[in-house]
Amino acid sequence: MGLADRAVGFLLSFISLSIFTYYTFWVIILPFVDSDHFIHQYFPPLEYAILIPVFAGVTLLFFLCVFIGMVILKSKKKKP
Amino acid sequence: MRHVIKIITILVAISAIWIGLLQTAVIPNSHTWLLPIYLVVLLGCYGLLMVGVGLMRFPTCPQEAMLLQQDIIEAKEFLKQKGVDFGSD
């Protein structure tokens, strides 16, 4: 039980740290690097650095609203 | 109420710094426009990191769990004698 918790915790922190480093590199460091450096081929163009978080946020909001709606519908069905 | 005011002041300070950075072009403007989104992603990352670290350091107390199970069994026996109905288990 404790081991599974620790594994999930480690996975979460690892994902968080990797997202942090990749995104920091992408948004802050890469614009200062010359455009013919080889590192640029590992990163998509900069518009995606805005599109992907916005898309993820909108998806999150969407699932949240759907979940709340389903809960409300379920509770209304039980009442009468 | 105090907490909300604290958060609002922090937000106002950050937006003031951002607008100041926009006006005086210390950093090139294309950079400055990306800053709020970067801060939001940073905040989400930080939250995820705290959850992961908290999960990793969560202390389980095996002896307390055993004692709790015994307490539950005792309480069930006692209440069954008194006639309380335990429908589900």
JSON list of C-alpha atoms in Angstrom, two decimals:
[
{"chain": "A", "resi": 1, "resn": "MET", "atom": "CA", "xyz": [0.00, 0.00, 0.00]},
{"chain": "A", "resi": 2, "resn": "GLY", "atom": "CA", "xyz": [2.69, 2.46, 0.97]},
{"chain": "A", "resi": 3, "resn": "LEU", "atom": "CA", "xyz": [4.86, 1.40, -1.92]},
{"chain": "A", "resi": 4, "resn": "ALA", "atom": "CA", "xyz": [2.13, 2.04, -4.51]},
{"chain": "A", "resi": 5, "resn": "ASP", "atom": "CA", "xyz": [1.49, 5.47, -2.97]},
{"chain": "A", "resi": 6, "resn": "ARG", "atom": "CA", "xyz": [5.17, 6.28, -3.10]},
{"chain": "A", "resi": 7, "resn": "ALA", "atom": "CA", "xyz": [5.43, 5.11, -6.71]},
{"chain": "A", "resi": 8, "resn": "VAL", "atom": "CA", "xyz": [2.49, 7.30, -7.76]},
{"chain": "A", "resi": 9, "resn": "GLY", "atom": "CA", "xyz": [3.96, 10.24, -5.84]},
{"chain": "A", "resi": 10, "resn": "PHE", "atom": "CA", "xyz": [7.32, 9.77, -7.49]},
{"chain": "A", "resi": 11, "resn": "LEU", "atom": "CA", "xyz": [5.69, 9.52, -10.92]},
{"chain": "A", "resi": 12, "resn": "LEU", "atom": "CA", "xyz": [3.72, 12.72, -10.32]},
{"chain": "A", "resi": 13, "resn": "SER", "atom": "CA", "xyz": [6.78, 14.68, -9.20]},
{"chain": "A", "resi": 14, "resn": "PHE", "atom": "CA", "xyz": [8.81, 13.33, -12.10]},
{"chain": "A", "resi": 15, "resn": "ILE", "atom": "CA", "xyz": [6.13, 14.39, -14.61]},
{"chain": "A", "resi": 16, "resn": "SER", "atom": "CA", "xyz": [5.88, 17.80, -12.96]},
{"chain": "A", "resi": 17, "resn": "LEU", "atom": "CA", "xyz": [9.65, 18.38, -13.01]},
{"chain": "A", "resi": 18, "resn": "SER", "atom": "CA", "xyz": [10.03, 17.27, -16.62]},
{"chain": "A", "resi": 19, "resn": "ILE", "atom": "CA", "xyz": [7.16, 19.51, -17.75]},
{"chain": "A", "resi": 20, "resn": "PHE", "atom": "CA", "xyz": [8.75, 22.37, -15.83]},
{"chain": "A", "resi": 21, "resn": "THR", "atom": "CA", "xyz": [12.21, 21.96, -17.38]},
{"chain": "A", "resi": 22, "resn": "TYR", "atom": "CA", "xyz": [10.91, 21.40, -20.92]},
{"chain": "A", "resi": 23, "resn": "TYR", "atom": "CA", "xyz": [8.56, 24.37, -20.77]},
{"chain": "A", "resi": 24, "resn": "THR", "atom": "CA", "xyz": [11.16, 26.66, -19.18]},
{"chain": "A", "resi": 25, "resn": "PHE", "atom": "CA", "xyz": [13.65, 25.71, -21.86]},
{"chain": "A", "resi": 26, "resn": "TRP", "atom": "CA", "xyz": [11.06, 26.24, -24.58]},
{"chain": "A", "resi": 27, "resn": "VAL", "atom": "CA", "xyz": [9.73, 29.62, -23.49]},
{"chain": "A", "resi": 28, "resn": "ILE", "atom": "CA", "xyz": [12.65, 31.30, -21.75]},
{"chain": "A", "resi": 29, "resn": "ILE", "atom": "CA", "xyz": [15.95, 29.90, -22.96]},
{"chain": "A", "resi": 30, "resn": "LEU", "atom": "CA", "xyz": [15.28, 29.00, -26.60]},
{"chain": "A", "resi": 31, "resn": "PRO", "atom": "CA", "xyz": [14.42, 32.55, -27.87]},
{"chain": "A", "resi": 32, "resn": "PHE", "atom": "CA", "xyz": [17.92, 33.60, -26.80]},
{"chain": "A", "resi": 33, "resn": "VAL", "atom": "CA", "xyz": [19.63, 30.84, -28.77]},
{"chain": "A", "resi": 34, "resn": "ASP", "atom": "CA", "xyz": [20.73, 31.37, -32.40]},
{"chain": "A", "resi": 35, "resn": "SER", "atom": "CA", "xyz": [18.20, 30.01, -34.86]},
{"chain": "A", "resi": 36, "resn": "ASP", "atom": "CA", "xyz": [20.62, 27.55, -36.51]},
{"chain": "A", "resi": 37, "resn": "HIS", "atom": "CA", "xyz": [21.56, 25.73, -33.31]},
{"chain": "A", "resi": 38, "resn": "PHE", "atom": "CA", "xyz": [20.73, 22.01, -33.45]},
{"chain": "A", "resi": 39, "resn": "ILE", "atom": "CA", "xyz": [18.64, 22.16, -30.26]},
{"chain": "A", "resi": 40, "resn": "HIS", "atom": "CA", "xyz": [15.81, 23.93, -32.09]},
{"chain": "A", "resi": 41, "resn": "GLN", "atom": "CA", "xyz": [14.75, 20.73, -33.83]},
{"chain": "A", "resi": 42, "resn": "TYR", "atom": "CA", "xyz": [13.74, 19.17, -30.50]},
{"chain": "A", "resi": 43, "resn": "PHE", "atom": "CA", "xyz": [11.17, 21.88, -29.78]},
{"chain": "A", "resi": 44, "resn": "PRO", "atom": "CA", "xyz": [8.03, 22.69, -31.79]},
{"chain": "A", "resi": 45, "resn": "PRO", "atom": "CA", "xyz": [7.53, 26.32, -32.92]},
{"chain": "A", "resi": 46, "resn": "LEU", "atom": "CA", "xyz": [6.73, 28.83, -30.21]},
{"chain": "A", "resi": 47, "resn": "GLU", "atom": "CA", "xyz": [2.99, 29.21, -30.99]},
{"chain": "A", "resi": 48, "resn": "TYR", "atom": "CA", "xyz": [2.47, 25.71, -29.62]},
{"chain": "A", "resi": 49, "resn": "ALA", "atom": "CA", "xyz": [3.87, 26.87, -26.28]},
{"chain": "A", "resi": 50, "resn": "ILE", "atom": "CA", "xyz": [0.68, 28.94, -25.95]},
{"chain": "A", "resi": 51, "resn": "LEU", "atom": "CA", "xyz": [-1.72, 26.60, -27.73]},
{"chain": "A", "resi": 52, "resn": "ILE", "atom": "CA", "xyz": [-0.98, 23.48, -25.69]},
{"chain": "A", "resi": 53, "resn": "PRO", "atom": "CA", "xyz": [-1.53, 24.98, -22.17]},
{"chain": "A", "resi": 54, "resn": "VAL", "atom": "CA", "xyz": [-4.64, 26.85, -23.32]},
{"chain": "A", "resi": 55, "resn": "PHE", "atom": "CA", "xyz": [-6.01, 23.70, -24.93]},
{"chain": "A", "resi": 56, "resn": "ALA", "atom": "CA", "xyz": [-5.25, 21.67, -21.80]},
{"chain": "A", "resi": 57, "resn": "GLY", "atom": "CA", "xyz": [-6.94, 24.29, -19.62]},
{"chain": "A", "resi": 58, "resn": "VAL", "atom": "CA", "xyz": [-10.04, 24.34, -21.80]},
{"chain": "A", "resi": 59, "resn": "THR", "atom": "CA", "xyz": [-10.18, 20.52, -21.77]},
{"chain": "A", "resi": 60, "resn": "LEU", "atom": "CA", "xyz": [-9.89, 20.52, -17.99]},
{"chain": "A", "resi": 61, "resn": "LEU", "atom": "CA", "xyz": [-12.72, 23.04, -17.68]},
{"chain": "A", "resi": 62, "resn": "PHE", "atom": "CA", "xyz": [-14.79, 20.94, -20.08]},
{"chain": "A", "resi": 63, "resn": "PHE", "atom": "CA", "xyz": [-14.39, 17.76, -18.06]},
{"chain": "A", "resi": 64, "resn": "LEU", "atom": "CA", "xyz": [-15.09, 19.65, -14.85]},
{"chain": "A", "resi": 65, "resn": "CYS", "atom": "CA", "xyz": [-18.37, 21.03, -16.21]},
{"chain": "A", "resi": 66, "resn": "VAL", "atom": "CA", "xyz": [-19.41, 17.64, -17.60]},
{"chain": "A", "resi": 67, "resn": "PHE", "atom": "CA", "xyz": [-18.68, 16.00, -14.25]},
{"chain": "A", "resi": 68, "resn": "ILE", "atom": "CA", "xyz": [-20.65, 18.62, -12.31]},
{"chain": "A", "resi": 69, "resn": "GLY", "atom": "CA", "xyz": [-23.52, 18.34, -14.77]},
{"chain": "A", "resi": 70, "resn": "MET", "atom": "CA", "xyz": [-23.64, 14.56, -14.41]},
{"chain": "A", "resi": 71, "resn": "VAL", "atom": "CA", "xyz": [-23.64, 14.81, -10.62]},
{"chain": "A", "resi": 72, "resn": "ILE", "atom": "CA", "xyz": [-26.48, 17.34, -10.69]},
{"chain": "A", "resi": 73, "resn": "LEU", "atom": "CA", "xyz": [-28.49, 15.18, -13.11]},
{"chain": "A", "resi": 74, "resn": "LYS", "atom": "CA", "xyz": [-27.99, 12.10, -10.94]},
{"chain": "A", "resi": 75, "resn": "SER", "atom": "CA", "xyz": [-29.12, 13.89, -7.79]},
{"chain": "A", "resi": 76, "resn": "LYS", "atom": "CA", "xyz": [-32.20, 15.25, -9.61]},
{"chain": "A", "resi": 77, "resn": "LYS", "atom": "CA", "xyz": [-33.12, 11.76, -10.77]},
{"chain": "A", "resi": 78, "resn": "LYS", "atom": "CA", "xyz": [-32.99, 10.36, -7.25]},
{"chain": "A", "resi": 79, "resn": "LYS", "atom": "CA", "xyz": [-35.17, 13.06, -5.71]},
{"chain": "A", "resi": 80, "resn": "PRO", "atom": "CA", "xyz": [-38.69, 12.20, -7.01]},
{"chain": "B", "resi": 1, "resn": "MET", "atom": "CA", "xyz": [-11.61, 37.37, 3.69]},
{"chain": "B", "resi": 2, "resn": "ARG", "atom": "CA", "xyz": [-8.00, 38.20, 4.55]},
{"chain": "B", "resi": 3, "resn": "HIS", "atom": "CA", "xyz": [-6.81, 35.33, 2.39]},
{"chain": "B", "resi": 4, "resn": "VAL", "atom": "CA", "xyz": [-8.70, 36.60, -0.65]},
{"chain": "B", "resi": 5, "resn": "ILE", "atom": "CA", "xyz": [-7.24, 40.08, -0.15]},
{"chain": "B", "resi": 6, "resn": "LYS", "atom": "CA", "xyz": [-3.74, 38.60, 0.05]},
{"chain": "B", "resi": 7, "resn": "ILE", "atom": "CA", "xyz": [-4.22, 36.69, -3.18]},
{"chain": "B", "resi": 8, "resn": "ILE", "atom": "CA", "xyz": [-5.68, 39.72, -4.94]},
{"chain": "B", "resi": 9, "resn": "THR", "atom": "CA", "xyz": [-2.76, 41.91, -3.87]},
{"chain": "B", "resi": 10, "resn": "ILE", "atom": "CA", "xyz": [-0.29, 39.34, -5.15]},
{"chain": "B", "resi": 11, "resn": "LEU", "atom": "CA", "xyz": [-2.12, 39.21, -8.49]},
{"chain": "B", "resi": 12, "resn": "VAL", "atom": "CA", "xyz": [-2.18, 43.01, -8.75]},
{"chain": "B", "resi": 13, "resn": "ALA", "atom": "CA", "xyz": [1.55, 43.19, -7.96]},
{"chain": "B", "resi": 14, "resn": "ILE", "atom": "CA", "xyz": [2.37, 40.60, -10.62]},
{"chain": "B", "resi": 15, "resn": "SER", "atom": "CA", "xyz": [0.25, 42.35, -13.26]},
{"chain": "B", "resi": 16, "resn": "ALA", "atom": "CA", "xyz": [1.87, 45.69, -12.36]},
{"chain": "B", "resi": 17, "resn": "ILE", "atom": "CA", "xyz": [5.32, 44.17, -12.84]},
{"chain": "B", "resi": 18, "resn": "TRP", "atom": "CA", "xyz": [4.19, 42.65, -16.14]},
{"chain": "B", "resi": 19, "resn": "ILE", "atom": "CA", "xyz": [2.77, 45.91, -17.49]},
{"chain": "B", "resi": 20, "resn": "GLY", "atom": "CA", "xyz": [5.90, 47.72, -16.33]},
{"chain": "B", "resi": 21, "resn": "LEU", "atom": "CA", "xyz": [8.03, 45.20, -18.19]},
{"chain": "B", "resi": 22, "resn": "LEU", "atom": "CA", "xyz": [5.87, 45.75, -21.27]},
{"chain": "B", "resi": 23, "resn": "GLN", "atom": "CA", "xyz": [6.27, 49.52, -21.21]},
{"chain": "B", "resi": 24, "resn": "THR", "atom": "CA", "xyz": [10.01, 49.68, -20.56]},
{"chain": "B", "resi": 25, "resn": "ALA", "atom": "CA", "xyz": [11.42, 47.18, -23.06]},
{"chain": "B", "resi": 26, "resn": "VAL", "atom": "CA", "xyz": [14.10, 45.75, -20.80]},
{"chain": "B", "resi": 27, "resn": "ILE", "atom": "CA", "xyz": [13.24, 42.26, -22.05]},
{"chain": "B", "resi": 28, "resn": "PRO", "atom": "CA", "xyz": [12.21, 41.95, -25.74]},
{"chain": "B", "resi": 29, "resn": "ASN", "atom": "CA", "xyz": [8.43, 42.26, -26.02]},
{"chain": "B", "resi": 30, "resn": "SER", "atom": "CA", "xyz": [7.82, 38.83, -27.55]},
{"chain": "B", "resi": 31, "resn": "HIS", "atom": "CA", "xyz": [9.24, 37.41, -24.31]},
{"chain": "B", "resi": 32, "resn": "THR", "atom": "CA", "xyz": [7.08, 39.54, -22.07]},
{"chain": "B", "resi": 33, "resn": "TRP", "atom": "CA", "xyz": [3.85, 38.43, -23.75]},
{"chain": "B", "resi": 34, "resn": "LEU", "atom": "CA", "xyz": [4.59, 34.81, -22.89]},
{"chain": "B", "resi": 35, "resn": "LEU", "atom": "CA", "xyz": [5.23, 35.52, -19.22]},
{"chain": "B", "resi": 36, "resn": "PRO", "atom": "CA", "xyz": [1.66, 35.15, -17.78]},
{"chain": "B", "resi": 37, "resn": "ILE", "atom": "CA", "xyz": [1.06, 31.81, -19.48]},
{"chain": "B", "resi": 38, "resn": "TYR", "atom": "CA", "xyz": [4.44, 30.63, -18.28]},
{"chain": "B", "resi": 39, "resn": "LEU", "atom": "CA", "xyz": [3.54, 31.65, -14.73]},
{"chain": "B", "resi": 40, "resn": "VAL", "atom": "CA", "xyz": [0.23, 29.76, -14.90]},
{"chain": "B", "resi": 41, "resn": "VAL", "atom": "CA", "xyz": [1.96, 26.61, -16.16]},
{"chain": "B", "resi": 42, "resn": "LEU", "atom": "CA", "xyz": [4.58, 27.07, -13.44]},
{"chain": "B", "resi": 43, "resn": "LEU", "atom": "CA", "xyz": [1.83, 27.30, -10.81]},
{"chain": "B", "resi": 44, "resn": "GLY", "atom": "CA", "xyz": [0.19, 24.09, -12.05]},
{"chain": "B", "resi": 45, "resn": "CYS", "atom": "CA", "xyz": [3.54, 22.33, -12.08]},
{"chain": "B", "resi": 46, "resn": "TYR", "atom": "CA", "xyz": [4.25, 23.46, -8.55]},
{"chain": "B", "resi": 47, "resn": "GLY", "atom": "CA", "xyz": [0.88, 22.17, -7.34]},
{"chain": "B", "resi": 48, "resn": "LEU", "atom": "CA", "xyz": [1.50, 18.80, -8.98]},
{"chain": "B", "resi": 49, "resn": "LEU", "atom": "CA", "xyz": [4.96, 18.64, -7.43]},
{"chain": "B", "resi": 50, "resn": "MET", "atom": "CA", "xyz": [3.57, 19.35, -3.95]},
{"chain": "B", "resi": 51, "resn": "VAL", "atom": "CA", "xyz": [0.95, 16.63, -4.38]},
{"chain": "B", "resi": 52, "resn": "GLY", "atom": "CA", "xyz": [3.59, 14.15, -5.51]},
{"chain": "B", "resi": 53, "resn": "VAL", "atom": "CA", "xyz": [5.97, 14.99, -2.69]},
{"chain": "B", "resi": 54, "resn": "GLY", "atom": "CA", "xyz": [3.17, 14.82, -0.14]},
{"chain": "B", "resi": 55, "resn": "LEU", "atom": "CA", "xyz": [2.16, 11.40, -1.46]},
{"chain": "B", "resi": 56, "resn": "MET", "atom": "CA", "xyz": [5.73, 10.18, -1.19]},
{"chain": "B", "resi": 57, "resn": "ARG", "atom": "CA", "xyz": [6.16, 11.38, 2.39]},
{"chain": "B", "resi": 58, "resn": "PHE", "atom": "CA", "xyz": [2.76, 10.28, 3.64]},
{"chain": "B", "resi": 59, "resn": "PRO", "atom": "CA", "xyz": [3.32, 8.31, 6.88]},
{"chain": "B", "resi": 60, "resn": "THR", "atom": "CA", "xyz": [1.35, 5.09, 7.28]},
{"chain": "B", "resi": 61, "resn": "CYS", "atom": "CA", "xyz": [0.99, 3.76, 10.82]},
{"chain": "B", "resi": 62, "resn": "PRO", "atom": "CA", "xyz": [0.58, -0.04, 10.60]},
{"chain": "B", "resi": 63, "resn": "GLN", "atom": "CA", "xyz": [0.16, -0.56, 14.36]},
{"chain": "B", "resi": 64, "resn": "GLU", "atom": "CA", "xyz": [-2.55, 2.08, 14.54]},
{"chain": "B", "resi": 65, "resn": "ALA", "atom": "CA", "xyz": [-4.29, 0.42, 11.60]},
{"chain": "B", "resi": 66, "resn": "MET", "atom": "CA", "xyz": [-4.29, -2.93, 13.45]},
{"chain": "B", "resi": 67, "resn": "LEU", "atom": "CA", "xyz": [-5.61, -1.34, 16.63]},
{"chain": "B", "resi": 68, "resn": "LEU", "atom": "CA", "xyz": [-8.30, 0.42, 14.64]},
{"chain": "B", "resi": 69, "resn": "GLN", "atom": "CA", "xyz": [-9.42, -2.84, 13.03]},
{"chain": "B", "resi": 70, "resn": "GLN", "atom": "CA", "xyz": [-9.61, -4.47, 16.46]},
{"chain": "B", "resi": 71, "resn": "ASP", "atom": "CA", "xyz": [-11.63, -1.54, 17.77]},
{"chain": "B", "resi": 72, "resn": "ILE", "atom": "CA", "xyz": [-14.03, -1.87, 14.87]},
{"chain": "B", "resi": 73, "resn": "ILE", "atom": "CA", "xyz": [-14.52, -5.60, 15.50]},
{"chain": "B", "resi": 74, "resn": "GLU", "atom": "CA", "xyz": [-15.14, -5.00, 19.20]},
{"chain": "B", "resi": 75, "resn": "ALA", "atom": "CA", "xyz": [-17.62, -2.23, 18.50]},
{"chain": "B", "resi": 76, "resn": "LYS", "atom": "CA", "xyz": [-19.47, -4.42, 15.99]},
{"chain": "B", "resi": 77, "resn": "GLU", "atom": "CA", "xyz": [-19.77, -7.29, 18.47]},
{"chain": "B", "resi": 78, "resn": "PHE", "atom": "CA", "xyz": [-21.00, -4.98, 21.19]},
{"chain": "B", "resi": 79, "resn": "LEU", "atom": "CA", "xyz": [-23.56, -3.25, 19.03]},
{"chain": "B", "resi": 80, "resn": "LYS", "atom": "CA", "xyz": [-24.79, -6.57, 17.53]},
{"chain": "B", "resi": 81, "resn": "GLN", "atom": "CA", "xyz": [-25.65, -7.71, 21.02]},
{"chain": "B", "resi": 82, "resn": "LYS", "atom": "CA", "xyz": [-27.59, -4.53, 21.56]},
{"chain": "B", "resi": 83, "resn": "GLY", "atom": "CA", "xyz": [-29.53, -5.20, 18.42]},
{"chain": "B", "resi": 84, "resn": "VAL", "atom": "CA", "xyz": [-28.12, -2.68, 15.90]},
{"chain": "B", "resi": 85, "resn": "ASP", "atom": "CA", "xyz": [-28.48, -3.94, 12.34]},
{"chain": "B", "resi": 86, "resn": "PHE", "atom": "CA", "xyz": [-25.30, -4.02, 10.24]},
{"chain": "B", "resi": 87, "resn": "GLY", "atom": "CA", "xyz": [-26.69, -4.31, 6.74]},
{"chain": "B", "resi": 88, "resn": "SER", "atom": "CA", "xyz": [-23.50, -3.91, 4.66]},
{"chain": "B", "resi": 89, "resn": "ASP", "atom": "CA", "xyz": [-19.95, -4.87, 5.44]}
]
